[in-house]
Coordinates of C-alpha atoms in Angstrom, one line a residue:
X992 CA 104.4 138.8 114.3
X993 CA 103.2 142.4 115.4
X994 CA 106.3 144.2 114.6
X995 CA 106.4 142.3 111.2
X996 CA 102.7 143.9 110.7
X997 CA 103.9 147.4 111.7
X998 CA 106.9 147.7 109.0
X999 CA 105.0 149.3 106.4
X1000 CA 106.6 150.0 102.9
X1001 CA 106.9 153.7 104.2
X1002 CA 109.5 152.3 106.9
X1003 CA 110.8 150.4 104.1
X1004 CA 111.7 153.1 102.1
X1005 CA 112.7 155.4 105.2
X1006 CA 115.2 152.8 105.6
X1007 CA 116.0 152.3 101.5
X1008 CA 116.6 155.8 100.8
X1009 CA 119.6 156.6 103.3
X1010 CA 121.1 153.0 102.2
X1011 CA 120.7 153.8 98.4
X1012 CA 122.5 157.2 99.3
X1013 CA 125.5 155.3 100.9
X1014 CA 125.7 152.7 98.1
X1015 CA 125.9 155.9 95.6
X1016 CA 128.7 157.0 97.5
X1017 CA 130.6 153.8 97.5
X1018 CA 129.9 153.6 93.5
X1019 CA 131.2 156.9 93.1
X1020 CA 134.6 155.5 94.2
X1021 CA 134.8 153.0 92.1
X1022 CA 137.0 153.1 89.2
X1023 CA 134.6 154.3 86.2
X1024 CA 135.1 155.4 82.6
X1025 CA 134.5 158.9 81.5
X1026 CA 131.3 160.3 83.1
X1027 CA 129.7 163.4 84.2
X1028 CA 130.6 162.5 88.0
X1029 CA 134.3 162.1 86.6
X1030 CA 133.7 165.7 84.8
X1031 CA 132.5 167.1 88.3
X1032 CA 135.5 165.6 90.1
X1033 CA 137.8 167.4 88.0
X1034 CA 136.1 170.6 88.2
X1035 CA 136.1 170.6 91.9
X1036 CA 139.8 169.3 91.6
X1037 CA 140.8 172.2 89.5
X1038 CA 139.3 174.7 91.9
X1039 CA 141.3 172.9 94.9
X1040 CA 144.2 173.1 92.8
X1041 CA 144.1 176.7 91.9
X1042 CA 143.4 177.8 95.4
X1043 CA 146.3 175.5 96.9
X1044 CA 148.9 176.2 94.4
X1045 CA 151.5 178.0 96.3
X1046 CA 153.8 180.8 95.1
X1047 CA 156.5 180.2 97.6
X1048 CA 159.8 180.0 95.7
X1049 CA 161.1 176.7 94.5
X1050 CA 164.8 176.9 94.7
X1051 CA 165.7 173.6 93.3
X1052 CA 164.6 174.5 89.5
X1053 CA 165.2 177.2 87.3
X1054 CA 163.4 177.8 83.9
X1055 CA 164.9 179.3 81.0
X1056 CA 162.2 180.6 78.4
X1057 CA 162.9 181.4 74.9
X1058 CA 160.2 184.4 75.4
X1059 CA 159.2 187.3 73.0
X1060 CA 162.1 189.4 74.2
X1061 CA 164.7 186.9 73.5
X1062 CA 163.2 186.4 69.9
X1063 CA 163.6 189.8 69.2
X1064 CA 167.1 190.2 70.1
X1065 CA 167.9 186.7 68.5
X1066 CA 165.2 185.9 65.8
X1067 CA 164.0 182.6 65.3
X1068 CA 164.4 179.9 64.3
X1069 CA 168.0 179.4 66.1
X1070 CA 170.4 177.3 64.8
X1071 CA 172.1 174.4 66.7
X1072 CA 175.4 176.5 67.4
X1073 CA 172.9 179.0 69.5
X1074 CA 170.9 176.2 71.2
X1075 CA 174.2 174.6 72.1
X1076 CA 175.9 177.4 73.4
X1077 CA 172.5 178.0 75.6
X1078 CA 173.0 174.6 76.9
X1079 CA 176.7 174.9 77.6
X1080 CA 176.4 178.2 79.3
X1081 CA 173.7 177.1 81.7
X1082 CA 175.8 173.9 82.4
X1083 CA 178.9 176.1 83.0
X1084 CA 177.1 178.1 85.3
X1085 CA 176.4 175.0 87.3
X1086 CA 173.5 173.5 86.6
X1087 CA 173.1 170.0 87.7
X1088 CA 171.3 169.2 84.7
X1089 CA 169.4 170.5 81.6
X1090 CA 166.3 169.4 79.9
X1091 CA 165.7 170.9 76.2
X1092 CA 162.3 170.9 75.7
X1093 CA 162.7 171.4 71.9
X1094 CA 162.2 169.1 69.1
X1095 CA 164.9 168.7 66.5
X1096 CA 163.4 166.5 63.8
X1097 CA 165.7 167.9 61.3
X1098 CA 169.3 168.0 60.9
X1099 CA 170.6 171.6 61.6
X1100 CA 174.0 173.0 60.9
X1101 CA 176.5 170.1 61.2
X1102 CA 179.0 171.7 64.0
X1103 CA 175.7 172.7 66.3
X1104 CA 174.2 169.1 65.9
X1105 CA 177.7 167.8 66.8
X1106 CA 178.1 170.0 70.0
X1107 CA 174.3 169.2 71.1
X1108 CA 175.1 165.6 70.3
X1109 CA 178.4 165.5 72.5
X1110 CA 176.6 167.2 75.3
X1111 CA 173.6 164.8 75.5
X1112 CA 175.9 161.6 75.1
X1113 CA 178.4 163.0 77.8
X1114 CA 177.0 165.9 79.7
X1115 CA 173.9 166.5 81.8
X1116 CA 171.9 167.1 79.0
X1117 CA 168.3 165.4 78.2
X1118 CA 166.8 165.6 75.1
X1119 CA 162.9 165.5 74.5
X1120 CA 161.0 163.4 72.1
X1121 CA 157.2 163.1 71.7
X1122 CA 155.1 159.8 71.6
X1123 CA 151.7 159.7 70.7
X1124 CA 148.8 158.1 72.3
X1125 CA 146.2 157.9 69.9
X1126 CA 145.6 155.3 67.2
X1127 CA 145.6 156.7 63.9
X1128 CA 144.6 155.7 60.3
X1129 CA 148.3 156.3 59.8
X1130 CA 150.6 155.9 62.8
X1131 CA 152.9 158.9 63.2
X1132 CA 156.9 158.2 62.6
X1133 CA 159.2 161.1 62.2
X1134 CA 162.8 161.1 63.7
X1135 CA 164.3 158.3 65.6
X1136 CA 163.3 157.4 69.2
X1137 CA 166.3 157.4 71.8
X1138 CA 166.8 156.4 75.5
X1139 CA 164.6 154.3 77.2
X1140 CA 164.9 150.7 78.3
X1141 CA 164.1 147.3 76.9
X1142 CA 160.7 145.6 78.1
X1143 CA 158.9 143.0 77.2
X1144 CA 155.8 144.3 78.9
X1145 CA 154.5 147.5 79.6
X1146 CA 154.5 147.5 83.4
X1147 CA 152.4 150.0 84.1
X1148 CA 153.8 152.1 81.1
X1149 CA 151.1 154.1 78.8
X1150 CA 151.3 152.3 75.3
X1151 CA 152.4 154.8 72.6
X1152 CA 151.4 154.0 68.6
X1153 CA 153.5 156.9 67.4
X1154 CA 156.2 159.5 68.0
X1155 CA 157.9 162.5 66.7
X1156 CA 161.6 162.1 67.6
X1157 CA 165.0 164.0 67.1
X1158 CA 167.1 163.2 63.9
X1159 CA 169.5 160.3 63.7
X1160 CA 172.3 162.3 64.7
X1161 CA 171.1 162.7 68.3
X1162 CA 169.7 158.8 68.6
X1163 CA 172.6 157.6 70.8
X1164 CA 171.5 160.1 73.6
X1165 CA 171.0 158.2 76.7
X1166 CA 169.0 160.6 78.5
X1167 CA 165.7 161.4 76.4
X1168 CA 162.2 162.5 78.1
X1169 CA 158.8 162.1 76.5
X1170 CA 157.0 165.4 76.3
X1171 CA 153.9 163.6 74.6
X1172 CA 150.6 164.3 76.7
X1173 CA 147.0 163.2 76.6
X1174 CA 144.6 165.6 77.7
X1175 CA 141.3 164.9 79.6
X1176 CA 138.2 164.8 77.3
X1177 CA 137.5 168.7 78.3
X1178 CA 141.0 169.5 76.9
X1179 CA 142.4 170.3 80.5
X1180 CA 145.6 168.5 80.9
X1181 CA 145.9 167.1 84.7
X1182 CA 147.9 163.7 84.3
X1183 CA 151.1 162.8 82.4
X1184 CA 152.4 159.6 81.5
X1185 CA 155.4 158.7 83.5
X1186 CA 156.5 155.9 81.4
X1187 CA 155.6 155.1 77.7
X1188 CA 155.8 151.7 76.4
X1189 CA 156.6 151.5 72.7
X1190 CA 158.6 148.7 70.5
X1191 CA 159.6 146.8 73.4
X1192 CA 160.9 149.8 75.4
X1193 CA 160.0 151.9 78.4
X1194 CA 160.7 155.8 78.1
X1195 CA 160.3 158.1 81.1
X1196 CA 158.7 161.5 80.9
X1197 CA 160.9 164.4 80.4
X1198 CA 161.0 165.3 84.2
X1199 CA 161.5 161.8 85.3
X1200 CA 164.4 161.7 82.8
X1201 CA 166.0 164.8 84.0
X1202 CA 166.0 163.6 87.7
X1203 CA 167.3 160.2 86.7
X1204 CA 170.1 162.0 84.6
X1205 CA 171.8 163.5 87.7
X1206 CA 170.0 161.4 90.6
X1207 CA 171.9 158.6 92.4
X1208 CA 168.7 157.2 93.6
X1209 CA 165.5 157.5 91.7
X1210 CA 162.4 158.8 93.4
X1211 CA 159.7 156.5 93.9
X1212 CA 156.6 156.5 91.5
X1213 CA 153.4 155.3 92.8
X1214 CA 151.4 152.9 90.8
X1215 CA 148.3 155.1 89.3
X1216 CA 146.9 151.7 87.5
X1217 CA 146.9 153.1 84.2
X1218 CA 150.1 154.7 83.8
X1219 CA 149.3 158.2 84.2
X1220 CA 150.3 160.6 87.2
X1221 CA 148.3 163.2 88.3
X1222 CA 150.3 166.6 88.1
X1223 CA 149.8 168.2 91.6
X1224 CA 150.5 171.8 90.4
X1225 CA 151.4 172.3 93.9
X1226 CA 153.3 175.7 93.0
X1227 CA 152.1 178.5 90.6
X1228 CA 154.0 179.8 87.9
X1229 CA 155.3 182.8 89.9
X1230 CA 156.9 180.2 92.4
X1231 CA 159.4 179.2 89.8
X1232 CA 162.6 181.0 88.7
X1233 CA 162.4 182.2 85.3
X1234 CA 165.7 183.3 83.1
X1235 CA 165.0 184.7 79.7
X1236 CA 167.1 182.9 77.4
X1237 CA 168.5 186.0 75.7
X1238 CA 169.8 187.6 78.5
X1239 CA 171.7 184.0 79.3
X1240 CA 173.3 184.4 75.8
X1241 CA 174.1 188.0 76.2
X1242 CA 175.9 186.9 79.7
X1243 CA 173.4 189.3 81.8
X1244 CA 172.2 186.4 84.2
X1245 CA 174.2 186.0 87.3
X1246 CA 175.7 182.3 87.3
X1247 CA 174.5 181.9 91.1
X1248 CA 171.0 182.0 89.9
X1249 CA 171.8 179.0 87.9
X1250 CA 174.4 176.9 90.2
X1251 CA 173.0 173.6 91.7
X1252 CA 169.4 173.8 90.0
X1253 CA 167.8 171.7 87.3
X1254 CA 167.3 173.4 84.4
X1255 CA 164.4 173.3 82.0
X1256 CA 164.7 175.1 78.7
X1257 CA 161.8 176.0 76.6
X1258 CA 159.4 178.5 75.3
X1259 CA 156.3 180.5 76.1
X1260 CA 156.4 182.5 73.1
X1261 CA 152.9 181.9 71.4
X1262 CA 154.8 181.9 68.0
X1263 CA 157.1 178.5 68.9
X1264 CA 156.0 177.6 72.3
X1265 CA 153.4 175.2 73.4
X1266 CA 150.7 176.2 75.4
X1267 CA 148.1 173.8 77.3
X1268 CA 145.1 174.2 79.4
X1269 CA 145.5 173.4 82.8
X1270 CA 143.8 173.6 86.2
X1271 CA 146.0 176.6 86.8
X1272 CA 144.7 178.4 83.7
X1273 CA 143.5 178.2 80.3
X1274 CA 146.7 178.7 78.7
X1275 CA 149.6 177.7 80.8
X1276 CA 153.2 177.2 79.2
X1277 CA 153.9 173.5 78.6
X1278 CA 157.1 174.2 80.9
X1279 CA 154.8 174.6 83.8
X1280 CA 153.7 171.1 83.6
X1281 CA 157.3 169.6 83.2
X1282 CA 158.3 171.8 86.2
X1283 CA 155.3 170.8 88.5
X1284 CA 156.0 167.5 88.0
X1285 CA 159.7 167.6 88.6
X1286 CA 158.8 169.4 91.9
X1287 CA 156.7 166.4 92.8
X1288 CA 159.5 164.1 91.9
X1289 CA 162.1 166.2 94.2
X1290 CA 159.6 166.4 97.2
X1291 CA 159.0 162.4 97.1
X1292 CA 162.9 162.0 96.6
X1293 CA 163.4 164.3 99.9
X1294 CA 160.3 162.9 101.7
X1295 CA 158.6 166.2 101.5
X1296 CA 155.7 165.1 99.6
X1297 CA 151.9 164.9 101.4
X1298 CA 151.3 161.8 103.2
X1299 CA 148.9 159.4 101.5
X1300 CA 145.7 159.5 103.0
X1301 CA 142.9 156.9 102.5
X1302 CA 140.6 159.5 100.6
X1303 CA 138.2 156.6 99.7
X1304 CA 137.8 155.3 102.8
X1305 CA 136.9 158.7 104.1
X1306 CA 134.5 159.5 101.8
X1307 CA 132.7 156.6 102.0
X1308 CA 132.9 156.7 106.1
X1309 CA 131.5 160.6 105.7
X1310 CA 128.6 159.3 103.8
X1311 CA 127.9 156.8 105.9
X1312 CA 127.9 159.2 108.9
X1313 CA 125.6 161.6 106.6
X1314 CA 123.4 158.9 105.6
X1315 CA 122.9 157.5 109.2
X1316 CA 122.3 160.9 110.4
X1317 CA 119.7 161.6 107.8
X1318 CA 117.9 158.5 108.4
X1319 CA 117.4 159.6 112.0
X1320 CA 116.4 163.5 111.2
X1321 CA 114.6 163.2 108.3
X1322 CA 111.3 161.6 110.1
X1323 CA 111.9 163.8 113.0
X1324 CA 112.6 167.5 111.8
X1325 CA 111.3 169.6 109.2
X1326 CA 112.1 169.7 105.5
X1327 CA 113.6 172.9 105.9
X1328 CA 115.9 171.9 108.9
X1329 CA 117.1 168.7 106.9
X1330 CA 118.0 170.8 104.1
X1331 CA 119.7 172.8 105.9
X1332 CA 121.4 170.1 107.5
X1333 CA 122.3 168.4 104.2
X1334 CA 123.9 171.9 103.0
X1335 CA 125.9 172.2 106.2
X1336 CA 127.0 168.3 105.4
X1337 CA 127.9 169.5 101.8
X1338 CA 130.0 172.5 103.0
X1339 CA 131.7 170.3 105.8
X1340 CA 132.6 167.8 103.0
X1341 CA 134.2 170.2 100.6
X1342 CA 136.1 171.5 103.3
X1343 CA 137.4 168.2 104.0
X1344 CA 137.9 167.2 100.5
X1345 CA 140.1 170.2 100.0
X1346 CA 142.6 169.1 102.6
X1347 CA 142.3 165.5 101.3
X1348 CA 142.7 166.3 97.7
X1349 CA 146.6 167.1 98.0
X1350 CA 146.9 163.5 99.8
X1351 CA 145.2 161.4 97.6
X1352 CA 144.8 161.9 93.9
X1353 CA 142.6 159.1 93.2
X1354 CA 139.4 159.2 95.1
X1355 CA 135.9 160.7 94.1
X1356 CA 135.9 164.5 95.2
X1357 CA 132.2 164.6 94.3
X1358 CA 130.7 161.0 95.1
X1359 CA 129.5 162.4 98.6
X1360 CA 128.1 165.2 97.1
X1361 CA 125.9 162.8 94.8
X1362 CA 125.0 161.1 97.9
X1363 CA 123.6 164.0 99.3
X1364 CA 122.2 165.4 96.3
X1365 CA 120.3 162.1 96.2
X1366 CA 119.1 162.6 99.8
X1367 CA 117.9 166.3 99.0
X1368 CA 115.8 165.2 95.9
X1369 CA 114.6 162.1 97.3
X1370 CA 114.7 161.6 100.6
X1371 CA 113.5 165.0 101.6
X1372 CA 110.5 165.2 99.2
X1373 CA 109.8 161.6 100.4
X1374 CA 109.8 162.5 104.2
X1375 CA 108.1 165.8 103.5
X1376 CA 105.1 164.0 101.7
X1377 CA 104.8 161.6 104.6
X1378 CA 104.7 164.4 106.9
X1379 CA 102.0 166.2 104.6
X1380 CA 100.1 162.9 104.6
X1381 CA 100.1 162.5 108.5
X1382 CA 99.2 166.2 108.6
X1383 CA 96.3 165.4 106.5
X1384 CA 95.3 162.5 108.6
X1385 CA 95.7 164.4 111.9
X1386 CA 93.5 167.3 110.6
X1387 CA 90.9 164.6 109.0
X1388 CA 90.6 163.2 112.7
X1389 CA 90.9 166.6 114.5
X1390 CA 88.0 167.8 112.4
X1391 CA 85.5 165.0 113.7
X1392 CA 86.1 166.5 117.1
X1393 CA 86.8 170.1 116.9
X1394 CA 85.7 173.2 115.1
X1395 CA 87.2 174.6 111.9
X1396 CA 88.5 177.6 113.8
X1397 CA 90.5 175.6 116.5
X1398 CA 91.9 173.4 113.8
X1399 CA 93.5 176.6 112.3
X1400 CA 94.5 177.6 115.2
X1401 CA 96.2 174.1 115.8
X1402 CA 98.0 174.7 112.5
X1403 CA 99.2 178.0 113.7
X1404 CA 100.2 177.1 117.0
X1405 CA 102.9 174.5 115.6
X1406 CA 102.1 171.9 118.4
X1407 CA 104.2 168.5 117.5
X1408 CA 101.5 166.1 118.9
X1409 CA 98.3 168.3 119.7
X1410 CA 96.7 165.0 120.4
X1411 CA 99.1 163.7 122.9
X1412 CA 97.3 163.3 126.6
X1413 CA 98.0 166.9 128.8
X1414 CA 96.6 168.1 131.8
X1415 CA 94.3 171.4 130.9
X1416 CA 91.7 173.6 132.3
X1417 CA 88.7 172.8 130.5
X1418 CA 85.0 172.9 130.4
X1419 CA 82.6 170.0 130.0
X1420 CA 79.2 170.3 128.5
X1421 CA 77.0 167.3 128.6
X1422 CA 73.4 167.4 127.1
X1423 CA 70.9 164.7 126.7
X1424 CA 67.1 164.4 125.4
X1425 CA 64.6 163.7 128.4
X1426 CA 62.2 161.2 127.6
X1427 CA 63.9 159.9 124.9
X1428 CA 62.4 156.6 125.1
X1429 CA 58.7 157.7 125.3
X1430 CA 59.6 160.0 122.2
X1431 CA 60.5 157.5 120.1
X1432 CA 58.8 154.3 121.2
X1433 CA 55.6 155.0 119.1
X1434 CA 57.4 156.0 116.0
X1435 CA 58.6 154.2 113.1
X1436 CA 62.3 153.4 112.5
X1437 CA 62.7 155.9 110.1
X1438 CA 60.9 158.9 112.0
X1439 CA 62.9 157.6 115.2
X1440 CA 66.3 157.8 113.3
X1441 CA 65.1 161.4 111.9
X1442 CA 64.3 162.6 115.5
X1443 CA 67.6 161.5 116.8
X1444 CA 69.5 163.3 113.8
X1445 CA 67.8 166.5 114.0
X1446 CA 68.1 166.6 117.9
X1447 CA 71.9 166.0 117.5
X1448 CA 72.2 168.7 115.1
X1449 CA 70.7 171.0 117.4
X1450 CA 73.3 169.9 120.1
X1451 CA 76.2 169.6 117.9
X1452 CA 76.2 172.9 115.8
X1453 CA 76.3 175.4 118.6
X1454 CA 79.5 173.3 120.2
X1455 CA 81.4 173.8 116.9
X1456 CA 80.1 177.1 116.5
X1457 CA 81.6 178.2 119.7
X1458 CA 84.7 176.5 119.0
X1459 CA 84.2 173.3 121.2
X1460 CA 85.5 169.9 121.0
X1461 CA 83.1 167.4 120.3
X1462 CA 84.3 164.2 122.3
X1463 CA 81.4 161.6 121.9
X1464 CA 77.9 161.0 121.3
X1465 CA 75.8 159.3 123.7
X1466 CA 72.7 157.9 121.7
X1467 CA 70.6 160.9 122.0
X1468 CA 72.8 163.4 123.9
X1469 CA 76.6 164.2 123.4
X1470 CA 79.9 165.2 125.4
X1471 CA 81.9 168.4 124.3
X1472 CA 84.4 170.4 126.1
X1473 CA 86.4 173.7 125.9
X1474 CA 90.0 174.3 126.5
X1475 CA 91.6 171.6 124.4
X1476 CA 93.3 171.0 122.5
X1477 CA 94.2 174.7 122.4
X1478 CA 93.9 176.2 125.9
X1479 CA 91.3 179.1 125.8
X1480 CA 90.7 181.7 128.8
X1481 CA 87.4 181.7 127.8
X1482 CA 86.3 178.0 128.1
X1483 CA 83.8 178.7 130.5
X1484 CA 82.0 181.4 128.7
X1485 CA 82.0 179.8 125.5
X1486 CA 80.7 176.7 127.0
X1487 CA 77.6 178.6 128.4
X1488 CA 77.5 180.4 125.0
X1489 CA 76.8 177.1 123.5
X1490 CA 74.3 175.9 125.9
X1491 CA 72.2 179.0 125.3
X1492 CA 72.4 178.3 121.7
X1493 CA 71.4 174.6 122.2
X1494 CA 68.2 175.8 123.9
X1495 CA 67.0 177.9 121.2
X1496 CA 67.7 175.3 118.7
X1497 CA 65.9 172.7 120.5
X1498 CA 63.1 175.1 121.4
X1499 CA 62.7 175.9 117.4
X1500 CA 62.8 171.8 116.7
X1501 CA 60.2 171.2 119.4
X1502 CA 57.8 174.0 118.3
X1503 CA 58.4 172.3 115.0
X1504 CA 57.5 169.0 116.4
X1505 CA 54.7 170.1 118.1
X1506 CA 52.9 171.9 115.2
X1507 CA 53.1 168.4 113.3
X1508 CA 51.5 166.7 116.0
X1509 CA 54.2 165.4 118.0
X1510 CA 55.6 165.7 121.6
X1511 CA 57.5 168.8 122.9
X1512 CA 61.2 168.2 123.4
X1513 CA 63.2 169.2 126.4
X1514 CA 67.0 168.9 126.5
X1515 CA 68.9 168.7 130.3
X1516 CA 72.7 170.0 130.0
X1517 CA 75.2 170.2 132.7
X1518 CA 78.2 172.0 132.7
X1519 CA 81.1 172.1 135.2
X1520 CA 84.9 173.0 134.9
X1521 CA 88.2 172.0 136.5
X1522 CA 91.2 170.2 135.5
X1523 CA 91.1 166.8 133.3
X1524 CA 93.6 164.8 131.2
X1525 CA 92.6 165.7 127.6
X1526 CA 94.2 163.7 124.6
X1527 CA 94.0 160.6 122.4
X1528 CA 93.1 157.6 124.6
X1529 CA 92.5 154.2 123.4
X1530 CA 94.1 150.8 122.5
X1531 CA 95.7 149.3 119.3
X1532 CA 92.1 148.4 118.1
X1533 CA 90.4 151.8 118.7
X1534 CA 91.3 155.3 120.0
X1535 CA 88.9 158.4 120.7
X1536 CA 90.3 161.8 121.9
X1537 CA 88.4 162.7 125.3
X1538 CA 88.6 164.4 128.5
X1539 CA 89.0 162.3 131.5
X1540 CA 88.7 164.0 135.2
X1541 CA 86.8 164.8 138.3
X1542 CA 85.1 168.1 136.6
X1543 CA 84.0 165.9 133.7
X1544 CA 82.0 163.0 136.2
X1545 CA 80.7 166.4 137.9
X1546 CA 79.1 167.6 134.4
X1547 CA 77.8 164.2 133.9
X1548 CA 76.0 164.1 137.4
X1549 CA 74.8 168.0 136.9
X1550 CA 73.1 166.7 133.5
X1551 CA 71.4 164.2 135.4
X1552 CA 70.2 166.3 138.2
X1553 CA 68.4 168.1 135.8
X1554 CA 65.5 166.4 135.8
X1555 CA 64.9 167.4 139.1
X1556 CA 65.0 170.8 138.5
X1557 CA 62.4 173.1 136.4
X1558 CA 66.0 174.7 134.6
X1559 CA 67.2 173.1 131.4
X1560 CA 70.9 174.1 132.2
X1561 CA 72.6 173.0 135.6
X1562 CA 76.0 174.7 136.3
X1563 CA 78.7 173.6 138.6
X1564 CA 80.7 175.9 141.0
X1565 CA 83.7 175.6 138.8
X1566 CA 82.2 177.1 135.9
X1567 CA 81.0 179.9 137.8
X1568 CA 84.3 180.7 139.0
X1569 CA 85.7 180.7 135.3
X1570 CA 82.8 182.5 133.7
X1571 CA 83.4 186.2 132.8
X1572 CA 80.8 187.2 130.7
X1573 CA 77.3 185.4 132.2
X1574 CA 75.2 186.0 135.7
X1575 CA 74.1 183.1 137.2
X1576 CA 71.0 181.9 139.7
X1577 CA 72.1 179.9 142.5
X1578 CA 70.0 176.9 143.0
X1579 CA 71.1 176.2 146.8
X1580 CA 73.7 173.4 148.0
X1581 CA 72.8 169.8 146.7
X1582 CA 74.5 166.2 147.0
X1583 CA 74.7 164.7 143.8
X1584 CA 75.0 161.0 143.0
X1585 CA 78.6 159.6 143.6
X1586 CA 79.6 162.7 145.6
X1587 CA 80.6 162.6 149.2
X1588 CA 79.8 166.3 149.8
X1589 CA 77.2 168.5 148.8
X1590 CA 78.2 171.3 146.3
X1591 CA 76.7 174.8 144.9
X1592 CA 74.4 174.5 141.9
X1593 CA 73.6 177.5 139.2
X1594 CA 71.8 178.2 136.6
X1595 CA 71.9 181.0 133.6
X1596 CA 70.0 184.0 135.2
X1597 CA 68.7 184.9 131.8
X1598 CA 67.3 181.5 131.5
X1599 CA 65.4 181.6 134.6

């Protein structure tokens, strides 16, 4: 039951904050709809993609670009004859297969259309068509979709609601690839639908159709759940060999550049080409998307793709480790150290996520950062507040014992637990009113209480003014010591200064009392210095900050011995040895009660 009682609400919060941070990290890995966290994920992934995109040459793919120089030499629009000539030239130079990323919705010159139709039906030519994934009041219906395979169910394909296809003369082409995409809410294209389901047929994307056109075995495509595949963009645009379409038509391209490659024909021209925002740039050629996806498929087919890693699991394990560490350090280290720890954890996670991102396209990159942010925003302030409350309680406790200057010094010292018992050199002062009983027995209760309070004021004020620590009151007297909780080389001199001040204040109070018709007052003071165990002692019911040791007992015996001397202050030889600013009068060797051997006694020379 005692353990249950000690389990306070602050302990529960201390445990619940790391647990809540871990739950946030787990929740972040759960599939969600569009959210601010998803936007943060994508922003971070974009930075990773841009940093990881290699410019290592891609020898398996050739990009044929109808660029501005090609259009200057061969003005647009091009006839179907010219397009067919371009495709035939590339195939004749040894291309494995060709994808034409140009829609041909309207019939052109009959001869050119016929040549393209033959190439598409009998040669390694993949045509393009565009599917629309938005539900519109009036669905797009232009041209005639071609290719695809019959499918009663979507089976992981993305449903489409409209299309822009080629004209009917090309509808018999067996290999047609979709170039329709749906950018993310921020307008950046990061995923493509590998398959599209429309009117009970499944249609591949352009890169998939190009590989299927010439591959004996299809490269496996992992199931993403929603039919979209993240484009890794593992290579930058500079990694791809680019041939200008105009130079191919003019016979200025070495056939060796084409031989054995998969060829993508499209345009980067601003006037006719498609430009999209990708993680590699705000205006990237659409051909780069298809080329990047084709590289990915080729890597998977060759067994070169990054091995899959459990990103979600690793994110949760990392967050668990940080939450456990925070649960340990928050209550033990300062807020500044904990903030630095969380910052180091965030940097560590970013480095880990950087490597993970190429191996797992689905885990939440920012999930652990959300967890760390929660610990920073909630955990650090909470434990800082607990520390402040503890400090205030400690200061309140200390001010009951210690002078304000000593409390300030404690704060500057940075001691972790200044009340913990320690062995220190201290000087103990014990003061008492002589004849207290005879003083108060004839007084009313109120007068006796006032006399006691005024007398204790005369004792306490000098103790605190001389930076002493009040141990306890003993009815009509007190016990105080110097040298703790902050060690002080002047402990003996400060105690002697306080004794002299006590005598002066008691003398003033005594004079006032005599003038009022009362009895004179006398204080007895015993002072001794030496080693003592000083700290917060007690039980679970009550504790006190006190000093325990032989020097303390000796000071008590000296105070009692003062009744046998005409001197109010009796000082032990330990204090005489430590004092530097005072002169003493020897009182000879005397045996004290409870002591086996006589000791030398002294009083202040100035008081003799």
